[in-house]
Structures are given as structure tokens and as C-alpha cells.
PDB file of C-alpha atoms in Angstrom:
ATOM      1  CA  UNK P   1       0.000   0.000   0.000  1.00 50.00           C
ATOM      2  CA  UNK P   2       1.318   3.433  -0.880  1.00 52.00           C
ATOM      3  CA  UNK P   3       0.827   6.600   1.086  1.00 53.00           C
ATOM      4  CA  UNK P   4      -1.330   9.213  -0.595  1.00 48.00           C
ATOM      5  CA  UNK P   5      -1.424  12.846   0.293  1.00 53.00           C
ATOM      6  CA  UNK P   6      -5.186  12.778   0.871  1.00 54.00           C
ATOM      7  CA  UNK P   7      -7.160  11.120   3.553  1.00 53.00           C
ATOM      8  CA  UNK P   8      -9.548   9.558   1.068  1.00 60.00           C
ATOM      9  CA  UNK P   9      -8.790   6.303  -0.582  1.00 63.00           C
ATOM     10  CA  UNK P  10      -8.245   6.558  -4.319  1.00 64.00           C
ATOM     11  CA  UNK P  11      -9.995   3.998  -6.464  1.00 70.00           C
ATOM     12  CA  UNK P  12      -7.567   3.117  -9.236  1.00 73.00           C
ATOM     13  CA  UNK P  13     -10.372   2.241 -11.583  1.00 75.00           C
ATOM     14  CA  UNK P  14     -12.126   5.583 -11.324  1.00 80.00           C
ATOM     15  CA  UNK P  15     -10.802   8.391 -13.511  1.00 80.00           C
ATOM     16  CA  UNK P  16      -9.357  11.408 -11.657  1.00 78.00           C
ATOM     17  CA  UNK P  17     -10.917  14.819 -12.142  1.00 78.00           C
ATOM     18  CA  UNK P  18      -8.124  16.962 -13.574  1.00 79.00           C
ATOM     19  CA  UNK P  19     -10.223  19.948 -14.595  1.00 80.00           C
ATOM     20  CA  UNK P  20      -8.877  23.296 -13.423  1.00 80.00           C
ATOM     21  CA  UNK P  21     -10.417  24.656 -10.289  1.00 79.00           C
ATOM     22  CA  UNK P  22     -11.056  28.340  -9.829  1.00 78.00           C
ATOM     23  CA  UNK P  23      -8.083  29.894  -8.056  1.00 71.00           C
ATOM     24  CA  UNK P  24      -8.050  32.569  -5.417  1.00 68.00           C
ATOM     25  CA  UNK P  25      -9.425  35.779  -6.783  1.00 63.00           C
ATOM     26  CA  UNK P  26      -6.641  38.210  -7.552  1.00 59.00           C
ATOM     27  CA  UNK P  27      -6.378  41.234  -5.246  1.00 57.00           C
ATOM     28  CA  UNK P  28      -7.493  44.092  -7.357  1.00 63.00           C
ATOM     29  CA  UNK P  29      -8.527  47.634  -6.822  1.00 67.00           C
ATOM     30  CA  UNK P  30      -7.699  50.023  -4.075  1.00 68.00           C
ATOM     31  CA  UNK P  31      -6.940  47.437  -1.373  1.00 75.00           C
ATOM     32  CA  UNK P  32      -3.627  46.739  -3.033  1.00 77.00           C
ATOM     33  CA  UNK P  33      -2.720  50.462  -3.204  1.00 82.00           C
ATOM     34  CA  UNK P  34      -3.858  51.532   0.287  1.00 84.00           C
ATOM     35  CA  UNK P  35      -0.459  51.006   1.962  1.00 84.00           C
ATOM     36  CA  UNK P  36       1.334  52.835  -0.860  1.00 86.00           C
ATOM     37  CA  UNK P  37      -1.116  55.732  -0.674  1.00 88.00           C
ATOM     38  CA  UNK P  38      -0.809  55.968   3.112  1.00 90.00           C
ATOM     39  CA  UNK P  39       3.004  56.085   2.911  1.00 91.00           C
ATOM     40  CA  UNK P  40       2.844  58.712   0.148  1.00 92.00           C
ATOM     41  CA  UNK P  41       0.404  60.841   2.158  1.00 93.00           C
ATOM     42  CA  UNK P  42       2.583  60.659   5.279  1.00 94.00           C
ATOM     43  CA  UNK P  43       5.635  61.651   3.204  1.00 93.00           C
ATOM     44  CA  UNK P  44       3.783  64.665   1.756  1.00 94.00           C
ATOM     45  CA  UNK P  45       2.615  65.819   5.197  1.00 93.00           C
ATOM     46  CA  UNK P  46       6.140  65.493   6.612  1.00 91.00           C
ATOM     47  CA  UNK P  47       7.509  67.408   3.621  1.00 89.00           C
ATOM     48  CA  UNK P  48       5.031  70.265   4.110  1.00 88.00           C
ATOM     49  CA  UNK P  49       5.784  70.513   7.824  1.00 87.00           C
ATOM     50  CA  UNK P  50       9.532  70.555   7.192  1.00 83.00           C
ATOM     51  CA  UNK P  51       9.143  73.170   4.461  1.00 79.00           C
ATOM     52  CA  UNK P  52       7.150  75.463   6.797  1.00 76.00           C
ATOM     53  CA  UNK P  53       9.617  75.048   9.659  1.00 72.00           C
ATOM     54  CA  UNK P  54      12.627  75.667   7.443  1.00 70.00           C
ATOM     55  CA  UNK P  55      10.966  78.616   5.687  1.00 64.00           C
ATOM     56  CA  UNK P  56      10.267  80.286   9.037  1.00 60.00           C
ATOM     57  CA  UNK P  57      13.754  79.515  10.313  1.00 58.00           C
ATOM     58  CA  UNK P  58      15.426  81.054   7.273  1.00 59.00           C
ATOM     59  CA  UNK P  59      13.634  84.418   7.469  1.00 70.00           C
ATOM     60  CA  UNK P  60      16.197  87.136   8.040  1.00 79.00           C
ATOM     61  CA  UNK P  61      15.579  89.211  11.173  1.00 81.00           C
ATOM     62  CA  UNK P  62      15.984  92.995  10.830  1.00 88.00           C
ATOM     63  CA  UNK P  63      15.282  95.873  13.154  1.00 90.00           C
ATOM     64  CA  UNK P  64      13.323  98.775  11.622  1.00 91.00           C
ATOM     65  CA  UNK P  65      16.349 101.044  11.169  1.00 91.00           C
ATOM     66  CA  UNK P  66      18.333  98.312   9.394  1.00 91.00           C
ATOM     67  CA  UNK P  67      15.347  97.249   7.251  1.00 92.00           C
ATOM     68  CA  UNK P  68      14.717 100.823   6.090  1.00 92.00           C
ATOM     69  CA  UNK P  69      18.417 101.360   5.344  1.00 91.00           C
ATOM     70  CA  UNK P  70      18.566  98.154   3.244  1.00 91.00           C
ATOM     71  CA  UNK P  71      15.148  98.527   1.610  1.00 89.00           C
ATOM     72  CA  UNK P  72      16.462  98.624  -1.979  1.00 87.00           C
ATOM     73  CA  UNK P  73      18.707  95.610  -1.335  1.00 87.00           C
ATOM     74  CA  UNK P  74      15.889  93.600   0.278  1.00 86.00           C
ATOM     75  CA  UNK P  75      13.483  94.318  -2.579  1.00 84.00           C
ATOM     76  CA  UNK P  76      10.404  92.105  -2.259  1.00 84.00           C
ATOM     77  CA  UNK P  77      12.177  89.319  -0.295  1.00 88.00           C
ATOM     78  CA  UNK P  78      10.378  88.130   2.859  1.00 90.00           C
ATOM     79  CA  UNK P  79      11.999  88.904   6.189  1.00 91.00           C
ATOM     80  CA  UNK P  80      11.157  89.618   9.820  1.00 90.00           C
ATOM     81  CA  UNK P  81      11.178  93.154  11.138  1.00 91.00           C
ATOM     82  CA  UNK P  82      11.056  94.308  14.747  1.00 91.00           C
ATOM     83  CA  UNK P  83       9.925  97.671  16.017  1.00 91.00           C
ATOM     84  CA  UNK P  84       7.535  99.382  18.405  1.00 90.00           C
ATOM     85  CA  UNK P  85       4.134 100.653  17.210  1.00 91.00           C
ATOM     86  CA  UNK P  86       3.878 104.430  16.948  1.00 91.00           C
ATOM     87  CA  UNK P  87       1.190 106.029  19.101  1.00 89.00           C
ATOM     88  CA  UNK P  88      -1.913 107.086  17.174  1.00 89.00           C
ATOM     89  CA  UNK P  89      -0.820 105.538  13.862  1.00 90.00           C
ATOM     90  CA  UNK P  90      -3.197 102.565  13.866  1.00 90.00           C
ATOM     91  CA  UNK P  91      -6.046 102.652  11.326  1.00 90.00           C
ATOM     92  CA  UNK P  92      -8.373 100.016   9.843  1.00 90.00           C
ATOM     93  CA  UNK P  93      -8.020  99.964   6.025  1.00 91.00           C
ATOM     94  CA  UNK P  94      -9.341  97.977   3.079  1.00 88.00           C
ATOM     95  CA  UNK P  95      -6.981  96.573   0.468  1.00 87.00           C
ATOM     96  CA  UNK P  96      -7.646  96.878  -3.262  1.00 85.00           C
ATOM     97  CA  UNK P  97      -8.956  93.296  -3.327  1.00 87.00           C
ATOM     98  CA  UNK P  98     -11.462  94.109  -0.557  1.00 88.00           C
ATOM     99  CA  UNK P  99      -9.653  92.365   2.302  1.00 90.00           C
ATOM    100  CA  UNK P 100      -9.569  94.193   5.635  1.00 92.00           C
ATOM    101  CA  UNK P 101      -6.164  95.154   7.041  1.00 92.00           C
ATOM    102  CA  UNK P 102      -4.615  97.371   9.683  1.00 93.00           C
ATOM    103  CA  UNK P 103      -2.195 100.166   8.798  1.00 93.00           C
ATOM    104  CA  UNK P 104       0.197 101.460  11.470  1.00 93.00           C
ATOM    105  CA  UNK P 105       3.791 102.589  11.851  1.00 93.00           C
ATOM    106  CA  UNK P 106       6.660 101.051  13.810  1.00 93.00           C
ATOM    107  CA  UNK P 107       9.824 102.740  15.006  1.00 92.00           C
ATOM    108  CA  UNK P 108      13.260 101.958  16.406  1.00 90.00           C
ATOM    109  CA  UNK P 109      16.107 104.419  17.033  1.00 86.00           C
ATOM    110  CA  UNK P 110      14.029 107.247  15.556  1.00 88.00           C
ATOM    111  CA  UNK P 111      13.565 105.468  12.203  1.00 92.00           C
ATOM    112  CA  UNK P 112       9.943 104.903  11.234  1.00 93.00           C
ATOM    113  CA  UNK P 113       8.380 102.418   8.788  1.00 93.00           C
ATOM    114  CA  UNK P 114       4.753 102.200   7.713  1.00 93.00           C
ATOM    115  CA  UNK P 115       3.125  98.767   7.918  1.00 94.00           C
ATOM    116  CA  UNK P 116      -0.011  97.236   6.425  1.00 94.00           C
ATOM    117  CA  UNK P 117      -0.882  94.057   8.312  1.00 95.00           C
ATOM    118  CA  UNK P 118      -3.374  91.501   6.992  1.00 93.00           C
ATOM    119  CA  UNK P 119      -5.031  89.568   9.781  1.00 84.00           C
ATOM    120  CA  UNK P 120      -6.016  90.368  13.303  1.00 79.00           C
ATOM    121  CA  UNK P 121      -3.885  92.128  15.852  1.00 81.00           C
ATOM    122  CA  UNK P 122      -2.998  90.537  19.149  1.00 77.00           C
ATOM    123  CA  UNK P 123      -4.589  91.856  22.348  1.00 78.00           C
ATOM    124  CA  UNK P 124      -1.025  92.656  23.421  1.00 81.00           C
ATOM    125  CA  UNK P 125      -0.533  95.050  20.470  1.00 85.00           C
ATOM    126  CA  UNK P 126       0.061  98.488  21.946  1.00 85.00           C
ATOM    127  CA  UNK P 127       2.298 101.530  21.662  1.00 84.00           C
ATOM    128  CA  UNK P 128       5.785 100.925  23.005  1.00 78.00           C
ATOM    129  CA  UNK P 129       5.485  97.123  23.083  1.00 84.00           C
ATOM    130  CA  UNK P 130       7.845  95.708  20.428  1.00 88.00           C
ATOM    131  CA  UNK P 131       6.370  93.531  17.695  1.00 90.00           C
ATOM    132  CA  UNK P 132       8.002  91.186  15.192  1.00 89.00           C
ATOM    133  CA  UNK P 133       6.270  91.137  11.818  1.00 91.00           C
ATOM    134  CA  UNK P 134       6.879  88.938   8.771  1.00 91.00           C
ATOM    135  CA  UNK P 135       6.472  90.346   5.293  1.00 93.00           C
ATOM    136  CA  UNK P 136       8.146  92.335   2.516  1.00 94.00           C
ATOM    137  CA  UNK P 137       8.526  95.902   1.244  1.00 93.00           C
ATOM    138  CA  UNK P 138       6.032  97.420  -1.199  1.00 92.00           C
ATOM    139  CA  UNK P 139       6.627 100.720  -3.013  1.00 90.00           C
ATOM    140  CA  UNK P 140       3.425 102.737  -2.622  1.00 88.00           C
ATOM    141  CA  UNK P 141       2.062 105.804  -0.811  1.00 83.00           C
ATOM    142  CA  UNK P 142      -1.405 104.272  -0.637  1.00 85.00           C
ATOM    143  CA  UNK P 143      -1.169 103.532   3.091  1.00 85.00           C
ATOM    144  CA  UNK P 144       1.103 106.389   4.199  1.00 82.00           C
ATOM    145  CA  UNK P 145       1.280 106.791   7.964  1.00 81.00           C
ATOM    146  CA  UNK P 146       4.016 108.384  10.099  1.00 79.00           C
ATOM    147  CA  UNK P 147       6.905 107.497   7.764  1.00 81.00           C
ATOM    148  CA  UNK P 148       5.185 108.651   4.532  1.00 83.00           C
ATOM    149  CA  UNK P 149       8.298 107.826   2.494  1.00 89.00           C
ATOM    150  CA  UNK P 150       6.683 106.007  -0.447  1.00 89.00           C
ATOM    151  CA  UNK P 151       7.043 102.521   1.028  1.00 92.00           C
ATOM    152  CA  UNK P 152       5.151 100.254   3.366  1.00 93.00           C
ATOM    153  CA  UNK P 153       5.901  96.858   4.880  1.00 94.00           C
ATOM    154  CA  UNK P 154       3.232  94.318   3.827  1.00 94.00           C
ATOM    155  CA  UNK P 155       2.870  91.988   6.801  1.00 94.00           C
ATOM    156  CA  UNK P 156       0.862  88.778   7.147  1.00 91.00           C
ATOM    157  CA  UNK P 157       2.176  87.473  10.460  1.00 89.00           C
ATOM    158  CA  UNK P 158       2.761  89.214  13.768  1.00 90.00           C
ATOM    159  CA  UNK P 159       4.490  87.944  16.870  1.00 83.00           C
ATOM    160  CA  UNK P 160       4.299  89.609  20.249  1.00 80.00           C
ATOM    161  CA  UNK P 161       6.191  87.395  22.652  1.00 59.00           C
ATOM    162  CA  UNK P 162       6.279  88.864  26.096  1.00 57.00           C
ATOM    163  CA  UNK P 163       5.221  85.990  28.290  1.00 49.00           C
ATOM    164  CA  UNK P 164       7.374  85.193  31.313  1.00 52.00           C
ATOM    165  CA  UNK P 165       9.489  82.532  29.557  1.00 52.00           C
ATOM    166  CA  UNK P 166      10.312  84.890  26.685  1.00 55.00           C
ATOM    167  CA  UNK P 167      11.148  87.723  29.081  1.00 58.00           C
ATOM    168  CA  UNK P 168      13.554  85.541  31.061  1.00 62.00           C
ATOM    169  CA  UNK P 169      15.403  84.392  27.919  1.00 62.00           C
ATOM    170  CA  UNK P 170      15.379  87.753  26.085  1.00 64.00           C
ATOM    171  CA  UNK P 171      15.114  90.486  28.717  1.00 69.00           C
ATOM    172  CA  UNK P 172      18.033  92.505  27.274  1.00 73.00           C
ATOM    173  CA  UNK P 173      16.515  92.484  23.778  1.00 69.00           C
ATOM    174  CA  UNK P 174      13.082  93.513  25.100  1.00 68.00           C
ATOM    175  CA  UNK P 175      14.478  96.305  27.293  1.00 71.00           C
ATOM    176  CA  UNK P 176      16.611  97.567  24.400  1.00 70.00           C
ATOM    177  CA  UNK P 177      13.668  97.557  21.969  1.00 67.00           C
ATOM    178  CA  UNK P 178      11.365  99.279  24.444  1.00 67.00           C
ATOM    179  CA  UNK P 179      14.005 101.941  25.101  1.00 68.00           C
ATOM    180  CA  UNK P 180      14.844 102.514  21.430  1.00 65.00           C
ATOM    181  CA  UNK P 181      11.249 102.205  20.209  1.00 57.00           C
ATOM    182  CA  UNK P 182      10.040 105.608  21.263  1.00 55.00           C
ATOM    183  CA  UNK P 183       8.796 107.948  18.538  1.00 50.00           C
ATOM    184  CA  UNK P 184       8.874 111.674  19.051  1.00 49.00           C
TER     185      UNK P 184
END
């Protein structure tokens, strides 16, 4: 007697059924691509986050006096500018495309720059409290404020960091900016 791979006894006189049996259905459609799509999506999200972090980290930081002095050199490049808001210069304005904005002036060491900021202002925004704004120079007298020199700084992001942790780490910078940020 020979061993057979099946548990059933094979009758040698009966013909074997050798017709093809339906195989496992092939995996088709999106199920096969789900892992690839998930990995691709995660890679895109990581890329966007890294791009934003690196873009913010590479913005050049300028104080108002330096930014005004280098205005031609900076052109329309984005950078960060620090100064103190000038008393009485704040005004709600509407841009040509209908978006609301706030026009004001900032100063440092007696140098003044006009600013048009898109977006809301922080509750901490006030005269004499230094702000850091991100944006670029625009040649126009449309939003002339205290500087009225034919330029304004188009800003879309404002930072006012004066919580206790920031003060401890940057007290000299804050004191210096508050001292130099007075406009006569």
C-alpha cells in the first residue's frame, strides 16, 4: 500500500478529475494600493511641515532702522522686522482686493516704517510694546502713515512674545527695543 497525500482512498479504476479549479481571486482595486497611498500621504505631510519650519527659520531678522536702510537691497524678499508701534498711527483699512487690514507705523532708534498688516492684531498690540512682523517691502504711498516715504511693509504674520518665559530668555533684547522704540 502506498501513502497518498489525501485522507480519502483513491480507487484506481475511477478516472481522476483533472479539470482546473477556480483559483483565489486576484487582489485588485484600491486594497492593493492603500499602503502605498498611506506612505505617500505621510511623506507629503512630513515634507510640508519641514518646508514650513525651514521657511520660518530662514527668514532674516531685521530691526526697523536696518530694514529701512537696506530697503532697496531687500526688494520684495520676505523677512522679519522688529519695532515698536507708533502712538496714534493705527487705522483700519481695506486693500484693493477688498480684504480688511490694519495700517500702522513702527519705530526703532528714531527710524519709522509704515506697515499694512493683513489679519487680526494681538490683544497685546500696543504703543511701546515691540512687535516682530513677517512680510516684505512694497513701493506705494497708498497707506502712508508716520513714515510717509513712499514705502510700506506688507505683513501677514505678527508675533508679540512677552510671556514670562520669553522675558527671562530675552530680557536685554526687550528692554533695548522698548528703550529705542520711542517715537517723538
